[in-house]
Short mmCIF file of C-alpha atoms in Angstrom, two decimals:
data_model
loop_
_atom_site.label_atom_id
_atom_site.label_comp_id
_atom_site.label_asym_id
_atom_site.label_seq_id
_atom_site.Cartn_x
_atom_site.Cartn_y
_atom_site.Cartn_z
CA UNK A 1 5.34 -18.16 -16.13
CA UNK A 2 8.25 -19.87 -17.59
CA UNK A 3 10.38 -21.77 -14.88
CA UNK A 4 13.92 -22.92 -14.99
CA UNK A 5 16.34 -24.27 -12.64
CA UNK A 6 16.27 -21.67 -9.79
CA UNK A 7 15.07 -18.76 -12.12
CA UNK A 8 11.90 -17.73 -13.78
CA UNK A 9 10.29 -15.37 -16.34
CA UNK A 10 7.06 -13.76 -15.80
CA UNK A 11 5.08 -12.02 -18.75
CA UNK A 12 2.12 -9.59 -17.82
CA UNK A 13 0.67 -8.07 -20.97
CA UNK A 14 -2.20 -5.77 -21.68
CA UNK A 15 -3.93 -3.19 -24.01
CA UNK A 16 -4.33 0.41 -22.93
CA UNK A 17 -7.89 1.53 -23.18
CA UNK A 18 -7.36 4.85 -24.66
CA UNK A 19 -6.28 3.32 -27.91
CA UNK A 20 -2.71 4.40 -28.15
CA UNK A 21 -0.48 1.58 -26.96
CA UNK A 22 -0.29 -2.04 -25.85
CA UNK A 23 2.50 -4.08 -24.43
CA UNK A 24 4.19 -6.31 -22.05
CA UNK A 25 6.00 -6.11 -18.82
CA UNK A 26 8.84 -9.15 -18.60
CA UNK A 27 10.41 -10.00 -15.17
CA UNK A 28 13.29 -12.17 -15.05
CA UNK A 29 14.21 -13.33 -11.68
CA UNK A 30 16.28 -15.84 -9.88
CA UNK A 31 15.37 -16.15 -6.08
CA UNK A 32 18.52 -18.31 -5.60
CA UNK A 33 20.73 -15.32 -6.28
CA UNK A 34 18.39 -12.64 -5.10
CA UNK A 35 18.16 -10.35 -8.29
CA UNK A 36 15.45 -9.55 -10.86
CA UNK A 37 15.41 -7.65 -14.03
CA UNK A 38 12.40 -5.76 -15.50
CA UNK A 39 11.61 -4.59 -19.10
CA UNK A 40 8.35 -2.90 -20.43
CA UNK A 41 7.94 -3.00 -24.25
CA UNK A 42 5.25 -0.68 -25.83
CA UNK A 43 3.58 -1.05 -29.23
CA UNK A 44 1.47 1.53 -30.95
CA UNK A 45 -2.06 0.10 -31.33
CA UNK A 46 -2.67 1.85 -34.93
CA UNK A 47 0.75 1.05 -36.67
CA UNK A 48 1.72 -2.08 -34.38
CA UNK A 49 5.59 -0.66 -34.46
CA UNK A 50 7.65 -0.98 -31.24
CA UNK A 51 7.65 2.60 -29.68
CA UNK A 52 9.54 2.24 -26.53
CA UNK A 53 11.47 -0.02 -24.00
CA UNK A 54 11.32 1.20 -20.52
CA UNK A 55 12.93 0.34 -17.17
CA UNK A 56 10.10 -1.71 -15.79
CA UNK A 57 11.60 -1.76 -12.25
CA UNK A 58 10.96 2.09 -11.73
CA UNK A 59 7.55 1.80 -13.13
CA UNK A 60 6.84 -1.11 -11.01
CA UNK A 61 8.04 0.54 -8.01
CA UNK A 62 6.32 3.77 -8.21
CA UNK A 63 3.02 2.25 -9.60
CA UNK A 64 2.96 -0.35 -6.85
CA UNK A 65 3.29 2.32 -4.14
CA UNK A 66 0.74 4.89 -5.58
CA UNK A 67 -1.90 1.88 -5.64
CA UNK A 68 -1.02 0.88 -2.20
CA UNK A 69 -1.44 4.40 -1.14
CA UNK A 70 -4.92 4.77 -2.53
CA UNK A 71 -5.83 1.43 -0.74
CA UNK A 72 -4.56 2.48 2.61
CA UNK A 73 -6.24 6.02 2.42
CA UNK A 74 -9.67 4.19 1.80
CA UNK A 75 -8.97 1.34 4.30
CA UNK A 76 -7.05 2.86 7.05
CA UNK A 77 -8.70 4.73 10.14
CA UNK A 78 -9.52 8.31 9.91
CA UNK A 79 -6.83 10.88 11.40
CA UNK A 80 -3.02 10.82 11.82
CA UNK A 81 -1.55 7.52 11.09
CA UNK A 82 1.06 5.40 13.20
CA UNK A 83 2.94 3.41 10.47
CA UNK A 84 5.17 0.25 10.93
CA UNK A 85 7.17 -0.61 7.75
CA UNK A 86 8.64 -4.12 7.41
CA UNK A 87 11.41 -3.80 4.93
CA UNK A 88 13.82 -0.91 3.99
CA UNK A 89 14.49 -0.97 0.05
CA UNK A 90 13.17 0.63 -2.80
CA UNK A 91 9.45 -0.48 -2.56
CA UNK A 92 9.15 0.39 1.29
CA UNK A 93 10.76 3.86 0.49
CA UNK A 94 8.47 4.63 -2.25
CA UNK A 95 5.47 3.20 -0.39
CA UNK A 96 6.14 5.68 2.73
CA UNK A 97 6.58 8.66 0.22
CA UNK A 98 3.22 7.96 -1.69
CA UNK A 99 1.45 7.53 1.63
CA UNK A 100 2.86 10.50 2.92
CA UNK A 101 1.48 12.47 0.02
CA UNK A 102 -2.00 11.32 0.79
CA UNK A 103 -2.35 11.13 4.67
CA UNK A 104 -0.68 12.84 7.79
CA UNK A 105 1.76 10.34 9.41
CA UNK A 106 2.41 11.04 13.09
CA UNK A 107 5.51 8.69 13.27
CA UNK A 108 6.89 5.61 11.57
CA UNK A 109 8.67 2.41 12.92
CA UNK A 110 10.74 0.52 10.36
CA UNK A 111 12.31 -3.04 10.62
CA UNK A 112 14.72 -5.21 8.34
CA UNK A 113 17.27 -7.54 9.11
CA UNK A 114 20.40 -5.21 9.24
CA UNK A 115 20.52 -2.29 11.55
CA UNK A 116 22.56 -0.25 8.84
CA UNK A 117 19.64 -0.54 6.47
CA UNK A 118 17.12 0.46 8.83
CA UNK A 119 19.17 3.55 9.87
CA UNK A 120 19.73 4.57 6.03
CA UNK A 121 16.04 4.23 5.66
CA UNK A 122 15.28 6.71 8.44
CA UNK A 123 18.17 8.99 7.25
CA UNK A 124 16.87 9.07 3.56
CA UNK A 125 13.25 9.85 4.30
CA UNK A 126 14.16 12.33 7.27
CA UNK A 127 12.83 15.09 4.76
CA UNK A 128 9.31 13.85 5.03
CA UNK A 129 9.20 15.58 8.39
CA UNK A 130 8.15 13.02 11.03
CA UNK A 131 9.91 10.59 13.21
CA UNK A 132 11.30 7.27 11.70
CA UNK A 133 12.29 4.83 14.43
CA UNK A 134 14.40 2.03 13.48
CA UNK A 135 13.27 -1.18 15.29
CA UNK A 136 15.08 -3.90 16.60
CA UNK A 137 12.50 -6.67 15.41
CA UNK A 138 9.47 -6.86 13.30
CA UNK A 139 6.87 -7.32 16.18
CA UNK A 140 8.38 -3.99 17.50
CA UNK A 141 7.78 -2.19 14.29
CA UNK A 142 4.19 -3.39 14.32
CA UNK A 143 3.27 -2.93 18.06
CA UNK A 144 0.97 0.47 18.47
CA UNK A 145 0.70 1.30 14.87
CA UNK A 146 -2.45 1.81 12.56
CA UNK A 147 -1.10 0.72 9.43
CA UNK A 148 1.54 -2.05 8.54
CA UNK A 149 3.50 -1.91 5.21
CA UNK A 150 5.02 -5.35 4.37
CA UNK A 151 7.46 -4.56 1.59
CA UNK A 152 10.07 -7.29 2.08
CA UNK A 153 10.11 -11.11 2.22
CA UNK A 154 12.40 -13.36 4.24
CA UNK A 155 15.26 -15.14 2.55
CA UNK A 156 13.81 -18.63 3.35
CA UNK A 157 10.09 -17.44 2.50
CA UNK A 158 8.65 -17.89 5.71
CA UNK A 159 5.94 -15.27 6.81
CA UNK A 160 7.48 -11.71 8.06
CA UNK A 161 4.20 -10.96 9.73
CA UNK A 162 2.56 -13.06 12.51
CA UNK A 163 -1.10 -12.51 13.00
CA UNK A 164 -1.03 -12.53 16.79
CA UNK A 165 0.84 -9.24 16.61
CA UNK A 166 -2.05 -7.57 14.88
CA UNK A 167 -4.16 -5.05 17.17
CA UNK A 168 -7.89 -4.24 16.44
CA UNK A 169 -8.28 -1.53 13.89
CA UNK A 170 -5.02 -2.15 12.13
CA UNK A 171 -4.68 -2.16 8.19
CA UNK A 172 -1.93 -4.32 6.51
CA UNK A 173 -0.66 -3.41 3.23
CA UNK A 174 1.11 -6.68 1.45
CA UNK A 175 2.89 -6.35 -1.72
CA UNK A 176 5.88 -9.10 -1.41
CA UNK A 177 4.11 -12.24 -2.00
CA UNK A 178 2.91 -12.56 -5.62
CA UNK A 179 3.85 -16.26 -6.49
CA UNK A 180 2.76 -19.40 -4.97
CA UNK A 181 6.23 -20.12 -3.68
CA UNK A 182 6.40 -16.60 -1.81
CA UNK A 183 5.40 -15.91 1.72
CA UNK A 184 4.68 -12.61 3.49
CA UNK A 185 1.44 -12.96 5.67
CA UNK A 186 0.92 -16.25 7.98
CA UNK A 187 -2.54 -17.92 7.89
CA UNK A 188 -3.39 -16.12 11.38
CA UNK A 189 -3.07 -12.66 9.56
CA UNK A 190 -5.77 -14.14 7.03
CA UNK A 191 -8.03 -15.42 9.58
CA UNK A 192 -8.32 -12.31 11.54
CA UNK A 193 -8.86 -10.11 8.67
CA UNK A 194 -12.64 -8.77 8.33
CA UNK A 195 -11.83 -7.74 4.76
CA UNK A 196 -9.05 -8.80 2.32
CA UNK A 197 -9.02 -6.08 -0.55
CA UNK A 198 -6.97 -7.04 -3.84
CA UNK A 199 -6.00 -5.27 -6.97
CA UNK A 200 -6.38 -8.78 -8.90
CA UNK A 201 -8.84 -10.93 -6.49
CA UNK A 202 -8.52 -14.21 -8.71
CA UNK A 203 -4.78 -13.93 -8.79
CA UNK A 204 -4.36 -13.17 -5.26
CA UNK A 205 -6.72 -16.16 -4.24
CA UNK A 206 -5.22 -18.85 -6.27
CA UNK A 207 -1.68 -17.78 -7.13
CA UNK A 208 -0.09 -16.20 -4.03
CA UNK A 209 1.55 -18.27 -1.56
CA UNK A 210 -0.10 -16.51 1.49
CA UNK A 211 -3.53 -17.34 0.49
CA UNK A 212 -2.61 -20.84 -0.79
CA UNK A 213 -1.13 -21.55 2.84
CA UNK A 214 -4.35 -20.06 4.35
CA UNK A 215 -6.37 -22.37 2.24
CA UNK A 216 -4.29 -25.44 3.21
CA UNK A 217 -4.88 -24.53 6.93
CA UNK A 218 -8.66 -24.66 6.33
CA UNK A 219 -9.13 -20.78 6.42
CA UNK A 220 -11.77 -19.68 4.00
CA UNK A 221 -11.88 -16.32 2.83
CA UNK A 222 -13.57 -16.11 -0.41
CA UNK A 223 -16.42 -14.30 1.16
CA UNK A 224 -14.02 -11.76 2.53
CA UNK A 225 -12.29 -11.07 -0.72
CA UNK A 226 -13.27 -8.11 -2.64
CA UNK A 227 -11.56 -5.79 -5.41
CA UNK A 228 -9.97 -2.53 -4.95
CA UNK A 229 -12.00 -1.16 -7.72
CA UNK A 230 -15.07 -1.81 -6.06
CA UNK A 231 -13.95 -0.40 -2.57
CA UNK A 232 -12.82 2.77 -4.53
CA UNK A 233 -15.95 3.10 -6.60
CA UNK A 234 -18.14 2.90 -3.46
CA UNK A 235 -19.76 -0.47 -4.55
CA UNK A 236 -18.25 -2.30 -1.41
CA UNK A 237 -18.01 -0.81 2.13
CA UNK A 238 -14.50 -1.11 3.52
CA UNK A 239 -14.22 -0.49 7.28
CA UNK A 240 -17.50 -1.46 9.02
CA UNK A 241 -15.90 -0.90 12.55
CA UNK A 242 -13.05 0.69 14.04
CA UNK A 243 -11.98 -2.62 15.42
CA UNK A 244 -11.92 -4.29 11.86
CA UNK A 245 -8.42 -5.83 10.78
CA UNK A 246 -8.18 -5.07 6.99
CA UNK A 247 -5.79 -6.15 4.24
CA UNK A 248 -4.70 -4.92 0.86
CA UNK A 249 -2.77 -7.55 -0.94
CA UNK A 250 -1.31 -6.60 -4.28
CA UNK A 251 0.06 -8.67 -6.92
CA UNK A 252 0.11 -5.92 -9.71
CA UNK A 253 -1.94 -5.66 -12.88
CA UNK A 254 -0.30 -5.16 -16.31
CA UNK A 255 -2.96 -2.33 -17.32
CA UNK A 256 -1.51 -0.35 -14.45
CA UNK A 257 2.09 -0.92 -15.61
CA UNK A 258 1.25 0.03 -19.18
CA UNK A 259 -0.73 3.17 -18.51
CA UNK A 260 2.28 4.41 -16.16
CA UNK A 261 4.68 3.60 -18.64
CA UNK A 262 2.65 5.32 -21.56
CA UNK A 263 2.55 8.43 -19.17
CA UNK A 264 6.39 8.08 -18.91
CA UNK A 265 6.61 8.05 -22.72
CA UNK A 266 4.48 10.98 -23.33
CA UNK A 267 6.34 13.04 -20.70
CA UNK A 268 9.79 12.10 -22.09
CA UNK A 269 8.76 13.16 -25.44
CA UNK A 270 7.43 16.65 -24.06
CA UNK A 271 10.91 17.00 -22.17
CA UNK A 272 13.00 15.80 -25.02
CA UNK A 273 14.68 13.17 -23.09
CA UNK A 274 15.41 9.33 -23.75
CA UNK A 275 17.70 7.47 -26.14
CA UNK A 276 16.67 6.83 -29.91
CA UNK A 277 17.63 3.25 -30.61
CA UNK A 278 19.88 3.02 -33.84
CA UNK A 279 17.44 0.43 -35.38
CA UNK A 280 13.72 0.38 -35.64
CA UNK A 281 11.51 -2.77 -35.34
CA UNK A 282 8.56 -2.55 -37.82
CA UNK A 283 5.74 -4.89 -37.96
CA UNK A 284 5.71 -7.56 -40.46
CA UNK A 285 3.17 -7.82 -43.24
CA UNK A 286 1.38 -11.05 -42.59
CA UNK A 287 -0.99 -10.78 -45.81
CA UNK A 288 1.94 -11.22 -48.21
#
């Protein structure tokens, strides 16, 4: 992470286990002006040549939603789900579509600060075939649901979820606080969770504002923090009781971005789409 005056540049790098590509995702962001730009660069493992530059925003959005849907399917109660969504943007829409591809959703409440955005969310996702109700307040969106999707942060980085709102048996999906200065869940939410599942447990524990705030408030969670891989692999049981409140907290993993980007690259070659750069960037022979 490189930081400037009101802006930062984050780099996530990794090597695909299939032996084909390696690469990095760059995230340039300015919380001050509210914009971010994403780029994924892929290199061939055998030749070390640059093979592709991809829109990291799209890859991030779809990858994050797919991973959250897997987590929600593992953690949420059985049967049709009533869902509350905090946020109405790109990530929130992707999350609802991904979740609807795995589970039957009976109805959905959505809250974001602007009424027009809430209604646009409901209108755009009407094709999913279930009722989507705009809520006047975040607490209204959460009340009476089985699953809460947190896909937006407040402008002043105060938490968007209050732990006192949560009801026994709820599952919370949190994707919006990935840096120390970002907030989404309040300490009470962390305190009430029977289990906290993370894609990257160490990073979640030590580098996210929500968990740092919980630690500062004297709330321990190390004995309740487990990896999504262990839950998905059956090594760690998730829901022990129908009353458990469970959290899935995601910061994203470079290997996920790179594997999805590689799939996009292969698919684009099959379809004959994409833009060939007018220059090539070849590796330099360091032995000369």
